[in-house]
mmCIF file of C-alpha atoms in Angstrom:
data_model
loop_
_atom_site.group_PDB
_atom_site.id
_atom_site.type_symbol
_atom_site.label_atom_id
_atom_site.label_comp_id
_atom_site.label_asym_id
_atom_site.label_seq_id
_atom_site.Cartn_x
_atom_site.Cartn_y
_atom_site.Cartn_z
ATOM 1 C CA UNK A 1126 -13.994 22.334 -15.857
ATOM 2 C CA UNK A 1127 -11.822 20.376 -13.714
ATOM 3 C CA UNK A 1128 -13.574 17.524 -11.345
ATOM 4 C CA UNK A 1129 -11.813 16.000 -8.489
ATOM 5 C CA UNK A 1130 -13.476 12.855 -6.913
ATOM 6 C CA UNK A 1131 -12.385 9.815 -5.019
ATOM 7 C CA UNK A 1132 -11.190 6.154 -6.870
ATOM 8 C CA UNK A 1133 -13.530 3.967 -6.626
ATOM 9 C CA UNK A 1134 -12.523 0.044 -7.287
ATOM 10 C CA UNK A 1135 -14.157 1.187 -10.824
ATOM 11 C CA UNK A 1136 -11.213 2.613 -11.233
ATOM 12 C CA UNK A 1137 -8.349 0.150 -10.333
ATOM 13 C CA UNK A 1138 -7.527 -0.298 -13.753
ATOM 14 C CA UNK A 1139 -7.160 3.614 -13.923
ATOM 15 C CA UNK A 1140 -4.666 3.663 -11.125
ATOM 16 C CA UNK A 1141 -2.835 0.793 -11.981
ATOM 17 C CA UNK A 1142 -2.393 2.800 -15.720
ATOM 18 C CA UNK A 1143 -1.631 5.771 -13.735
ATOM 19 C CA UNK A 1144 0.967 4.135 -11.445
ATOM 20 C CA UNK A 1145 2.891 3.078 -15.022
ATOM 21 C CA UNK A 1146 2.594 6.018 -16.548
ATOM 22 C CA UNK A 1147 4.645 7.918 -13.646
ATOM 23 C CA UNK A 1148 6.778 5.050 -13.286
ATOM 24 C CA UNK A 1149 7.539 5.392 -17.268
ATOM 25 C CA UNK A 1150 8.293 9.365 -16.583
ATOM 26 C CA UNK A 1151 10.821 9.026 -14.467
ATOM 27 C CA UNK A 1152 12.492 5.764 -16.070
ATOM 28 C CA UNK A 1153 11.474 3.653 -13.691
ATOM 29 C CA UNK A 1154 8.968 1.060 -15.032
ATOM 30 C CA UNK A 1155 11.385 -1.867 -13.854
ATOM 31 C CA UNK A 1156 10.763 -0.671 -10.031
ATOM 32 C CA UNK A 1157 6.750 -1.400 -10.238
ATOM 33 C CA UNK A 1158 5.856 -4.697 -8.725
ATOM 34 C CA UNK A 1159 1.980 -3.982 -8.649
ATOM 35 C CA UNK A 1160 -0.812 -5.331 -10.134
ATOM 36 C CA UNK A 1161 -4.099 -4.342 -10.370
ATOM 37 C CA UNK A 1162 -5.625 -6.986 -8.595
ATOM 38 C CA UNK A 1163 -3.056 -5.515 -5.857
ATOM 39 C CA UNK A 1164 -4.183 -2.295 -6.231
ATOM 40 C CA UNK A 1165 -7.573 -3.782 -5.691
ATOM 41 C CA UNK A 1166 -6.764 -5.733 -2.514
ATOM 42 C CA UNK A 1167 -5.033 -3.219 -0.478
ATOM 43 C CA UNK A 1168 -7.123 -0.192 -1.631
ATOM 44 C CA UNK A 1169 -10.033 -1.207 -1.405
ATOM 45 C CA UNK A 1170 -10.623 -4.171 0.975
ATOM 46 C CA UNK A 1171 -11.537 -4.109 4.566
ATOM 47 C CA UNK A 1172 -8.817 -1.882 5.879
ATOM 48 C CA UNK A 1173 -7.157 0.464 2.695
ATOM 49 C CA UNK A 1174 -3.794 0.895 2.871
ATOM 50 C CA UNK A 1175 -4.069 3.533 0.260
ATOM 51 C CA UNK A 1176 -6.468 6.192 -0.699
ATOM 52 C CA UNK A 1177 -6.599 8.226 -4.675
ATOM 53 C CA UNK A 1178 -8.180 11.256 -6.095
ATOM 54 C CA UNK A 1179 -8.478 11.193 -9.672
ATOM 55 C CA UNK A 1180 -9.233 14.844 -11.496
ATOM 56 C CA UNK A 1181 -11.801 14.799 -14.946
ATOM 57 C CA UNK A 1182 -11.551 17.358 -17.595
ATOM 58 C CA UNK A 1183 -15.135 16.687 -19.955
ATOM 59 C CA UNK A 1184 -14.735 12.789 -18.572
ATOM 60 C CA UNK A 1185 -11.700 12.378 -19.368
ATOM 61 C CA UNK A 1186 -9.121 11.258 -16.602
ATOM 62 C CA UNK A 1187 -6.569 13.867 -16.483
ATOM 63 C CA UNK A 1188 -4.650 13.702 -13.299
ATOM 64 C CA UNK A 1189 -4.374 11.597 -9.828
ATOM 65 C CA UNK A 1190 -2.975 11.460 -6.452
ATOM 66 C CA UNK A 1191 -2.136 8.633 -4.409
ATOM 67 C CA UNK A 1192 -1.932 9.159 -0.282
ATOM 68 C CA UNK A 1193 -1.017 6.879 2.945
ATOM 69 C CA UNK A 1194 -1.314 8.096 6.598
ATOM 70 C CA UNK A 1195 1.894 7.978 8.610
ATOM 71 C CA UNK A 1196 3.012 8.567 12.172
ATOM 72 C CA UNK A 1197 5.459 11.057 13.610
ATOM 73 C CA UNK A 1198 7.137 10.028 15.923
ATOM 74 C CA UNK A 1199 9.047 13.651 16.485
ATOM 75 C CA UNK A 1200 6.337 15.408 16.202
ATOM 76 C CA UNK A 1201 3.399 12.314 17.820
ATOM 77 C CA UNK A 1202 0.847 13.022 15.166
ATOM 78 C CA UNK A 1203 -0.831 11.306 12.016
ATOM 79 C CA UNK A 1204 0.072 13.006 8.718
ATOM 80 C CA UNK A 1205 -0.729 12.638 4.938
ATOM 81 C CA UNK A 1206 2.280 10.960 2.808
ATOM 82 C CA UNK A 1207 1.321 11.823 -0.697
ATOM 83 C CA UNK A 1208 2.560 8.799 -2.732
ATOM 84 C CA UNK A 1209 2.039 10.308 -6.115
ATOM 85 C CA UNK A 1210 0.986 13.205 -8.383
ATOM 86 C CA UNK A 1211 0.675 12.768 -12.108
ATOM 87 C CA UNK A 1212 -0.920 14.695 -14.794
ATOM 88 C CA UNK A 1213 -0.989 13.391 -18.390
ATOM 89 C CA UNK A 1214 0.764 15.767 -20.728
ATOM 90 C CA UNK A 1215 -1.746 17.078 -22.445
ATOM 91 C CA UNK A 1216 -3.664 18.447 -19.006
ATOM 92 C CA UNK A 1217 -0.531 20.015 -17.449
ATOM 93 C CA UNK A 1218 -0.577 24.299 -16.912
ATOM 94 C CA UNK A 1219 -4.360 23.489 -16.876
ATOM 95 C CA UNK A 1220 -4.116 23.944 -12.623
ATOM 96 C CA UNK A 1221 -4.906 19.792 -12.656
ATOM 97 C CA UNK A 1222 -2.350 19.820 -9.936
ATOM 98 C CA UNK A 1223 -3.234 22.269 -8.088
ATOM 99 C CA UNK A 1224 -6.543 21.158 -8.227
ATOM 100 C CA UNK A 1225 -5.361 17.332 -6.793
ATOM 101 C CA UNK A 1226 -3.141 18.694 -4.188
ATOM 102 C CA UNK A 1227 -5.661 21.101 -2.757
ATOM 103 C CA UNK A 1228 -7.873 17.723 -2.707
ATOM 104 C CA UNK A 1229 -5.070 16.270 -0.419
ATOM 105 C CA UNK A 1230 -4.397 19.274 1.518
ATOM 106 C CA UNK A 1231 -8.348 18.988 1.789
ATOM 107 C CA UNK A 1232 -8.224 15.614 2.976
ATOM 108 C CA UNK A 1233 -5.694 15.830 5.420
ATOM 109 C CA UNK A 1234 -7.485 18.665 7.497
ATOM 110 C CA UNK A 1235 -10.829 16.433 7.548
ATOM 111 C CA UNK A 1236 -8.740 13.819 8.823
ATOM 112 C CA UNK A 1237 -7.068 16.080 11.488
ATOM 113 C CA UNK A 1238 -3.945 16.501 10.296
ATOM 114 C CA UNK A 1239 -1.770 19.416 9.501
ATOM 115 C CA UNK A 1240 1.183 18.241 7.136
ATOM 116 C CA UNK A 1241 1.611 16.489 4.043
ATOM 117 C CA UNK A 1242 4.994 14.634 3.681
ATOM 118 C CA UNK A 1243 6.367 13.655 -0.158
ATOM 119 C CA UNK A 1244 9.691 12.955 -2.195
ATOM 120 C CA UNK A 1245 10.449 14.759 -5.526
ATOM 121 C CA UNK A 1246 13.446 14.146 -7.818
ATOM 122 C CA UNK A 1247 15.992 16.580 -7.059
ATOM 123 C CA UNK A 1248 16.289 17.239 -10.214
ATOM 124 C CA UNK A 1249 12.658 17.636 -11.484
ATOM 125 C CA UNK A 1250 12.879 21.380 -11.111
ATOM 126 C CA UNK A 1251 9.238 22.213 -12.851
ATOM 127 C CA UNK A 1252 7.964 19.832 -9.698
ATOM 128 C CA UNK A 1253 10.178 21.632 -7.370
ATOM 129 C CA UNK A 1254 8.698 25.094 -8.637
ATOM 130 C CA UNK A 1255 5.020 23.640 -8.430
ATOM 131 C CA UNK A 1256 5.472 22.586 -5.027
ATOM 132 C CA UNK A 1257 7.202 25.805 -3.747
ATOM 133 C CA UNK A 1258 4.415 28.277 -5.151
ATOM 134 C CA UNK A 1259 2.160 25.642 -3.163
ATOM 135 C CA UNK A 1260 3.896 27.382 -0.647
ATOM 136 C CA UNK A 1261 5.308 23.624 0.458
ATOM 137 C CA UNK A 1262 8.958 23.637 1.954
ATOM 138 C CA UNK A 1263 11.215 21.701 -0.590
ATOM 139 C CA UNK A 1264 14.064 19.810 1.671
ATOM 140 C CA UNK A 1265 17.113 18.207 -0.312
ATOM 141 C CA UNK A 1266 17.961 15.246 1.765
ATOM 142 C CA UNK A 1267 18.752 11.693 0.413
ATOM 143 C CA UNK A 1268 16.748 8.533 0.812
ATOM 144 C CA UNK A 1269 17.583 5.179 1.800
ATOM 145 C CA UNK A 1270 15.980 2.170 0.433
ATOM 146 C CA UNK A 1271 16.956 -1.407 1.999
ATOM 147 C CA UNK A 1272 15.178 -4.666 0.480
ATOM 148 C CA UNK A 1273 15.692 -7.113 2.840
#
């Protein structure tokens, strides 16, 4: 049985872990500047920047999803920008990520919003077919990154 509940700052370590372990699937590791006293600060202070859903399987942390609330200005409303969505390998074609992104889809509506924004790898085709059965609109455009 599959359990989907909020992180708690119980569970910063967990994220942090988490935020590595997707970094480390997509080659990336060198790109995370976190920590989790970070994590810990803008999560769960006075004003989050950040909210997480972590999904269980017999207490076992299986799966999470990371999510920030962003303004249109197109379309002049609040949505959900869903950071990240990882499953460990040995939970995945178990629905853990269905079960996390109808969390977020949940959690978007209670917050009166109607779309949920997010980037996949072009070429991370399984995501690609997860997210279209989802019924989600995939859109190939590039992104721009500037450090300044």
């Amino acid at each position: 049985m599959i359990t989907i509940r909020q992180a708690t700052i119980d569970d910063v370590d967990t994220l942090y872990n988490f935020i590595l372990a997707i970094a480390d699937f997509h080659q990336q590791t060198h790109f995370v500047e976190t920590s989790p006293a970070e994590i810990k600060r803008a999560g769960f202070g006075d004003s989050p920047k950040f909210g997480a859903v972590l999904a269980e399987i017999d207490g076992e942390i299986a799966g999470y999803c990371s999510y920030t609330w962003n303004y249109s200005i197109w379309r002049g409303v609040t949505y959900m920008g869903l950071d990240d969505l990882y499953v460990h390998q040995q939970y995945r074609s178990q629905k853990v990520g269905l079960h996390l992104m109808n969390k977020a889809r949940d959690i978007c509506r209670e917050a009166g919003c109607n779309r949920i924004r997010w980037e996949v790898e072009k070429d991370n085709e399984n995501a690609i077919n997860f997210y279209s059965k989802l019924g989600a609109q995939v859109d190939i455009k590039g992104m721009c990154r500037w450090d300044v």
